[in-house]
mmCIF file of C-alpha atoms and ligand atoms in Angstrom:
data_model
loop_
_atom_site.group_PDB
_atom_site.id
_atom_site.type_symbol
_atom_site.label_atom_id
_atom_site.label_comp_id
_atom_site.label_asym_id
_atom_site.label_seq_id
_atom_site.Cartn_x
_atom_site.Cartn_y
_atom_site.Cartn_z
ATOM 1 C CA UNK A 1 20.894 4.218 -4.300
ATOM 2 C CA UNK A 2 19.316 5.053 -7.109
ATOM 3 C CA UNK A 3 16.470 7.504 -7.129
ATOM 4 C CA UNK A 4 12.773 5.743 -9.433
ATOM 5 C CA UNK A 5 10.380 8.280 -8.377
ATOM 6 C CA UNK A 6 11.426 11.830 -6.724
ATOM 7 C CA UNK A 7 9.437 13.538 -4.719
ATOM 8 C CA UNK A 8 7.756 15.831 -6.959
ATOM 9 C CA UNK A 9 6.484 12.588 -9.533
ATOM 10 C CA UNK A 10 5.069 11.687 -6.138
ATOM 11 C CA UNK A 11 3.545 14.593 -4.792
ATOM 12 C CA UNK A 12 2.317 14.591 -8.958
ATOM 13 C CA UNK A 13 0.263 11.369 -8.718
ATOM 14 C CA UNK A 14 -0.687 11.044 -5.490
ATOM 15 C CA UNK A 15 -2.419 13.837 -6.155
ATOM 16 C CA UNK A 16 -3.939 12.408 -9.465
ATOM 17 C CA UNK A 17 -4.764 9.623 -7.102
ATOM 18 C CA UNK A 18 -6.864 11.251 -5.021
ATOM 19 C CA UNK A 19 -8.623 13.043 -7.646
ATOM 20 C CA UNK A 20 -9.696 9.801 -9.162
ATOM 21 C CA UNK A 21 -10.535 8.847 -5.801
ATOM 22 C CA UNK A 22 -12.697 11.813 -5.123
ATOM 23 C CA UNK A 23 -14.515 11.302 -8.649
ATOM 24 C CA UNK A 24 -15.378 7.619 -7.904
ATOM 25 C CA UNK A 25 -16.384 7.653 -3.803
ATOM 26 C CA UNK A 26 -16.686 11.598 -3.448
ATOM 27 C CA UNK A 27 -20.545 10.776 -2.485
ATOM 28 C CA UNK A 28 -20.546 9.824 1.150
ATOM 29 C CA UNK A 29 -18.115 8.694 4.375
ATOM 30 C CA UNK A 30 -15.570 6.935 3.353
ATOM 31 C CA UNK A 31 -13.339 4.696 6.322
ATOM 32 C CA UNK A 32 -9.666 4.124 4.888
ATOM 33 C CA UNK A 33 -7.715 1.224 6.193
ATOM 34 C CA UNK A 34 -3.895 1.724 5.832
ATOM 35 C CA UNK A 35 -1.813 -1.410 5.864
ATOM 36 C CA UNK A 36 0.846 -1.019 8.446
ATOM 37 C CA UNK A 37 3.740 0.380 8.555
ATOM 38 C CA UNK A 38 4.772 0.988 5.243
ATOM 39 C CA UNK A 39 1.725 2.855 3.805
ATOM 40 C CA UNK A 40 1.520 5.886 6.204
ATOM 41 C CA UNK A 41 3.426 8.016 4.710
ATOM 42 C CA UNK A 42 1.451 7.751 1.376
ATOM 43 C CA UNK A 43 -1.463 7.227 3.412
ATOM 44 C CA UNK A 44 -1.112 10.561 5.184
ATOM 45 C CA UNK A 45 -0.447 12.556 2.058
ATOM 46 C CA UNK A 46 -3.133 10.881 0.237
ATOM 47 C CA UNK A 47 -6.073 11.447 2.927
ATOM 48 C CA UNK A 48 -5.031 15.162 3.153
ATOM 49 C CA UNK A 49 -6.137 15.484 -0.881
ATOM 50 C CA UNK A 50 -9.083 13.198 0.030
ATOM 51 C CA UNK A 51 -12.458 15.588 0.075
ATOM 52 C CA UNK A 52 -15.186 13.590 1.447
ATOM 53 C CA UNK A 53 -16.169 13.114 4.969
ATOM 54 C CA UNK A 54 -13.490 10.554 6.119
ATOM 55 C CA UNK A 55 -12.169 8.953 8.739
ATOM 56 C CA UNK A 56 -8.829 6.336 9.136
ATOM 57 C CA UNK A 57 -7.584 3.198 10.968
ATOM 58 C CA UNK A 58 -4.757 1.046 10.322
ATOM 59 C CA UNK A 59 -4.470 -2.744 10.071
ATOM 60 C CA UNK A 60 -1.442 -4.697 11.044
ATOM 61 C CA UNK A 61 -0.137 -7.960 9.389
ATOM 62 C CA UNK A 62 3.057 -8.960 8.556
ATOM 63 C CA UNK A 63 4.155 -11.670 6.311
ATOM 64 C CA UNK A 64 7.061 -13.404 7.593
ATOM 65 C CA UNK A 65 9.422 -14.159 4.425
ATOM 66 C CA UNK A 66 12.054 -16.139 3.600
ATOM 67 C CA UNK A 67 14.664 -14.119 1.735
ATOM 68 C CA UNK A 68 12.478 -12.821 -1.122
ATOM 69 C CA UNK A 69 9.706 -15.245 -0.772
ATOM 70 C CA UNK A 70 6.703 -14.501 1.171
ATOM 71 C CA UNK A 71 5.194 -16.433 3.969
ATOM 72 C CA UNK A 72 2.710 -16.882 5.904
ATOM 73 C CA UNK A 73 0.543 -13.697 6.550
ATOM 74 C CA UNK A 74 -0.586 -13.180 9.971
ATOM 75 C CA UNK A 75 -3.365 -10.532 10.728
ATOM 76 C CA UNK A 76 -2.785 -8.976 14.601
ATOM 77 C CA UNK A 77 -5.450 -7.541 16.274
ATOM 78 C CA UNK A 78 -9.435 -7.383 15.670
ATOM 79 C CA UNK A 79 -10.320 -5.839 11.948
ATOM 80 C CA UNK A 80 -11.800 -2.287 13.119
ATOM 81 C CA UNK A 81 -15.685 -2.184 12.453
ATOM 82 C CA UNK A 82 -17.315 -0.157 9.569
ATOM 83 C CA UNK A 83 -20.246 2.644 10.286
ATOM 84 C CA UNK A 84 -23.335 2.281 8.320
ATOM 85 C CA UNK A 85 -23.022 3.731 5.165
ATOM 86 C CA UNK A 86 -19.463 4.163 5.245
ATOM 87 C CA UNK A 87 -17.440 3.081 1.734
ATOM 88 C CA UNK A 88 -14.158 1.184 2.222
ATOM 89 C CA UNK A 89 -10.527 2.131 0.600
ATOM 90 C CA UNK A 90 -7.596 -0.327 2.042
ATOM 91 C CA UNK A 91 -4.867 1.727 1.265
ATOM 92 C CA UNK A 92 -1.227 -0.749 0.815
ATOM 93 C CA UNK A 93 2.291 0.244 -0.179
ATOM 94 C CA UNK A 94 3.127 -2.109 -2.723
ATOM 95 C CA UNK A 95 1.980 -5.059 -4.329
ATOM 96 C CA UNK A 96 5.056 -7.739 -5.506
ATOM 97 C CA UNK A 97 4.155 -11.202 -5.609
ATOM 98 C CA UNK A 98 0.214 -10.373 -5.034
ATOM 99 C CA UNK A 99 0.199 -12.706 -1.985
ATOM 100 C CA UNK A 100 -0.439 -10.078 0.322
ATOM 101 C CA UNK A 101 -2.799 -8.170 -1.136
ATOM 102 C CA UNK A 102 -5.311 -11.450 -2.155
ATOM 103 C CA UNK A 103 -5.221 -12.427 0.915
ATOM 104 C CA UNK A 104 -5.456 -9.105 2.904
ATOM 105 C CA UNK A 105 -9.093 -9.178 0.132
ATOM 106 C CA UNK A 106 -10.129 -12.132 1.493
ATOM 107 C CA UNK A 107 -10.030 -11.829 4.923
ATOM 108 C CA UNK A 108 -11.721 -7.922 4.403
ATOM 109 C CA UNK A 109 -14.504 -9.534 2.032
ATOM 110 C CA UNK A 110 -15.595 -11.906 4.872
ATOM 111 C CA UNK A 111 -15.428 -9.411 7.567
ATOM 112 C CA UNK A 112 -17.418 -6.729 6.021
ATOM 113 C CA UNK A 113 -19.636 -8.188 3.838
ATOM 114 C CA UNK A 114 -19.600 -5.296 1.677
ATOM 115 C CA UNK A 115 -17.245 -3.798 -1.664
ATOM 116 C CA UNK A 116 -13.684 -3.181 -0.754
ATOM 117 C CA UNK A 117 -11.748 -0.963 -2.851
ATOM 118 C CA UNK A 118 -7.863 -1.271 -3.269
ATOM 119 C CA UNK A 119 -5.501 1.505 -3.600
ATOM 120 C CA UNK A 120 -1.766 0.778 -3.884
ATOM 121 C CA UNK A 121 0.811 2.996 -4.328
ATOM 122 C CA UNK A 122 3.609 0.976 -5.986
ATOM 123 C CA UNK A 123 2.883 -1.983 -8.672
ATOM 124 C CA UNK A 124 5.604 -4.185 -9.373
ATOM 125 C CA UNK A 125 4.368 -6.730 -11.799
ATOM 126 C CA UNK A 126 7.388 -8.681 -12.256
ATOM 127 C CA UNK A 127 7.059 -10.859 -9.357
ATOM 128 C CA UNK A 128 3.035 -11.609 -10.123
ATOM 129 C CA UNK A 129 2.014 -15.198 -9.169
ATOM 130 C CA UNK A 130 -1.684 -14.268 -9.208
ATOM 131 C CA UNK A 131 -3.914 -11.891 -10.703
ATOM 132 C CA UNK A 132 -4.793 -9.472 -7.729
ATOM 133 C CA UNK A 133 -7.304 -6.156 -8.415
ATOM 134 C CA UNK A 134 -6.189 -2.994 -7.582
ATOM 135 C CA UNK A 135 -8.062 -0.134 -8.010
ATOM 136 C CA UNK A 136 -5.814 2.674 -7.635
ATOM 137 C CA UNK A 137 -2.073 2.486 -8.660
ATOM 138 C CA UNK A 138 -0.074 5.132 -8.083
ATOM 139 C CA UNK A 139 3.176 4.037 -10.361
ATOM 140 C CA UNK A 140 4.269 0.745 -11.832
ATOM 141 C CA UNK A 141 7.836 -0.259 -11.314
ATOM 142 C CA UNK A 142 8.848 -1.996 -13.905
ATOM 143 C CA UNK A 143 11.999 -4.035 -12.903
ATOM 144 C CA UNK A 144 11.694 -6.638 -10.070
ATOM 145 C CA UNK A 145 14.913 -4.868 -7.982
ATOM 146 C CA UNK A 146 13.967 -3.925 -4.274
ATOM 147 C CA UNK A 147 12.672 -0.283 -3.661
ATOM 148 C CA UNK A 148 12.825 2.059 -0.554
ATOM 149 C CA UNK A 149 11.855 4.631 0.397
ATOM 150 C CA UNK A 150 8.083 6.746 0.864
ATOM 151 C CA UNK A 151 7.324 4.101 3.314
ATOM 152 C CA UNK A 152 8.615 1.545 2.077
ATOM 153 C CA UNK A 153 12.280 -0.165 4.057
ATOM 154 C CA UNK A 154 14.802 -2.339 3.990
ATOM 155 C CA UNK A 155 15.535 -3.877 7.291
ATOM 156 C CA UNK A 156 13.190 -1.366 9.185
ATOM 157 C CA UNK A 157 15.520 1.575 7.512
ATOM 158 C CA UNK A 158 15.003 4.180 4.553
ATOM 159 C CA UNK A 159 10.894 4.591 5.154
ATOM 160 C CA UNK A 160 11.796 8.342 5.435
ATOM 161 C CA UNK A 161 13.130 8.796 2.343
ATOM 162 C CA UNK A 162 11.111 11.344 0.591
ATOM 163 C CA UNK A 163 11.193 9.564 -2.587
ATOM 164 C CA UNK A 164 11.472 5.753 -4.234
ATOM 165 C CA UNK A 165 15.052 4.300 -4.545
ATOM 166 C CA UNK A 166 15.829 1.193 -5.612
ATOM 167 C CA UNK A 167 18.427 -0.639 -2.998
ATOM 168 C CA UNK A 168 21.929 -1.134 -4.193
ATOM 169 C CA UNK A 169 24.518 -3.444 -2.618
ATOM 170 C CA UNK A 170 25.669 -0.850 -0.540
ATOM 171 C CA UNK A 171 23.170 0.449 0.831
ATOM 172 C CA UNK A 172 22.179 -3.163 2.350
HETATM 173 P P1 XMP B 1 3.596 -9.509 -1.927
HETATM 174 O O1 XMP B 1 4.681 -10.314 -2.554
HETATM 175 O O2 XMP B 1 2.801 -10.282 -0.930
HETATM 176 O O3 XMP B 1 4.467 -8.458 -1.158
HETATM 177 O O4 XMP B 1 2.753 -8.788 -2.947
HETATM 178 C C1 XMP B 1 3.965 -7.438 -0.471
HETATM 179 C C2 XMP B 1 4.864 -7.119 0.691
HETATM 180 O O5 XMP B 1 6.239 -7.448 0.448
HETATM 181 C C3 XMP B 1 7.096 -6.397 0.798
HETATM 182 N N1 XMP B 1 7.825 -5.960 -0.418
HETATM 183 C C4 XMP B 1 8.685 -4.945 -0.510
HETATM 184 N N2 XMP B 1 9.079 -4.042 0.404
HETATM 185 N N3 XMP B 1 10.478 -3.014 -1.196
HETATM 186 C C5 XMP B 1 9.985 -3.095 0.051
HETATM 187 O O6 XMP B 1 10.344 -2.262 0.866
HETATM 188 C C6 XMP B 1 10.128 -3.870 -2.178
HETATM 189 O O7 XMP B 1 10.603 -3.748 -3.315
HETATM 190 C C7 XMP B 1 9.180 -4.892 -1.811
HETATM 191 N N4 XMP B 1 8.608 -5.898 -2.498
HETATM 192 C C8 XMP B 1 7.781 -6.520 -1.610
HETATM 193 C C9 XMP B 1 6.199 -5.345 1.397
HETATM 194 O O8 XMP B 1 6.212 -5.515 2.797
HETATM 195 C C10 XMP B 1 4.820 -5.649 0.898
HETATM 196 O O9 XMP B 1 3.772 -5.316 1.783
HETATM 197 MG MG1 MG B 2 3.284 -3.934 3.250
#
C-alpha cells in the first residue's frame, strides 16, 4: 500500500475546505447530507471546522457494480426534508466515473426544488464519462488506480485508515 495523501495533507485541506465553505454559505443554517458510508469520516472532520448554524443527515445509496463498472444506483430510504431557509451541502467521498454523483444531483434537484451544492473530497478524473459539478474538491488523484482509506474501502475494509492509499495486489 502505498500512501497518496497522509494525514496531515488531509487535516491541511480539509481545513482549507471548510474555510471556503464558511466564506461562500457562512450566512445562515446550512443542512449537510453525507453520502453513506464512505464520507463520514471526512464528513465528521469537515462539519467540526464548519462555523455556521448546522445540522447533518446521511443518505444511503449504493451502486451495485460490476468489477470496475458502475451500475445501477439505488436510493434506500425517504430523502430527509429541508427547514425553511436552510442551504444544502451533499457532502460525497469520491467522484470516479461521475455516475454517481449526476445522478445523486438529479434525484436532490427534484426533491428540493432548491440549489444543491457539492462537496467531494477525492476527484479522480481519469475515469470521467460525464461532466459532473463539484463545488468543493478536496484533492485530485491523478492516476485511475483504486484508493483506500479516510473512508473510502475495498471490500468493506481499510475505511479507517487515517490517510489515502492506493490498493496494491496484496493488499486485495
Ligand atoms: P462513480 O464512478 O459513480 O463512482 O463516480 C463513485 C463510487 O464508486 C466507488 N469508487 C471507489 N471507491 N476507491 C474506493 O474506495 C476508489 O478508488 C473508488 N473509485 C470509485 C465509490 O463507492 C464511489 O461512491
Ligand atoms: Mg460513495
Amino acid at each position: 500500500m502505498q500512501v497518496v495523501f497522509s494525514e496531515r495533507d488531509i487535516a491541511e485541506r480539509v481545513g482549507g475546505l471548510a474555510r471556503e465553505i464558511n466564506a461562500d454559505l457562512g450566512g445562515g443554517p446550512l443542512l449537510v447530507l453525507g453520502v453513506l458510508k464512505g464520507s463520514v469520516i471526512f464528513m465528521a472532520d469537515l462539519i467540526r471546522r464548519l462555523e455556521m448554524p448546522l445540522r447533518f443527515e446521511v443518505v444511503a445509496l449504493s451502486s451495485y457494480r460490476d468489477g470496475d463498472e458502475p451500475g445501477e444506483l439505488h436510493f434506500y430510504g425517504m430523502l430527509p426534508e429541508a427547514r425553511p431557509g436552510e442551504r444544502i451541502l451533499v457532502v460525497e467521498d469520491i467522484v470516479d466515473t461521475g455516475r454517481t454523483l449526476t445522478e445523486l444531483r438529479r434525484h436532490l434537484d427534484a426533491h428540493y426544488g432548491r440549489p444543491v451544492s457539492v462537496c467531494v473530497f477525492l476527484n479522480k478524473p481519469g475515469r470521467r464519462r460525464r461532466p459532473v459539478a463539484v463545488d468543493y474538491t478536496g484533492f485530485t488523484y491523478p492516476g485511475d488506480g483504486f484508493v483506500v482509506g479516510y473512508g473510502l474501502d475495498y471490500a468493506g475494509r481499510y475505511r479507517n485508515l487515517p490517510f489515502i492509499a492506493l490498493l496494491e495486489p496484496e493488499d486485495r
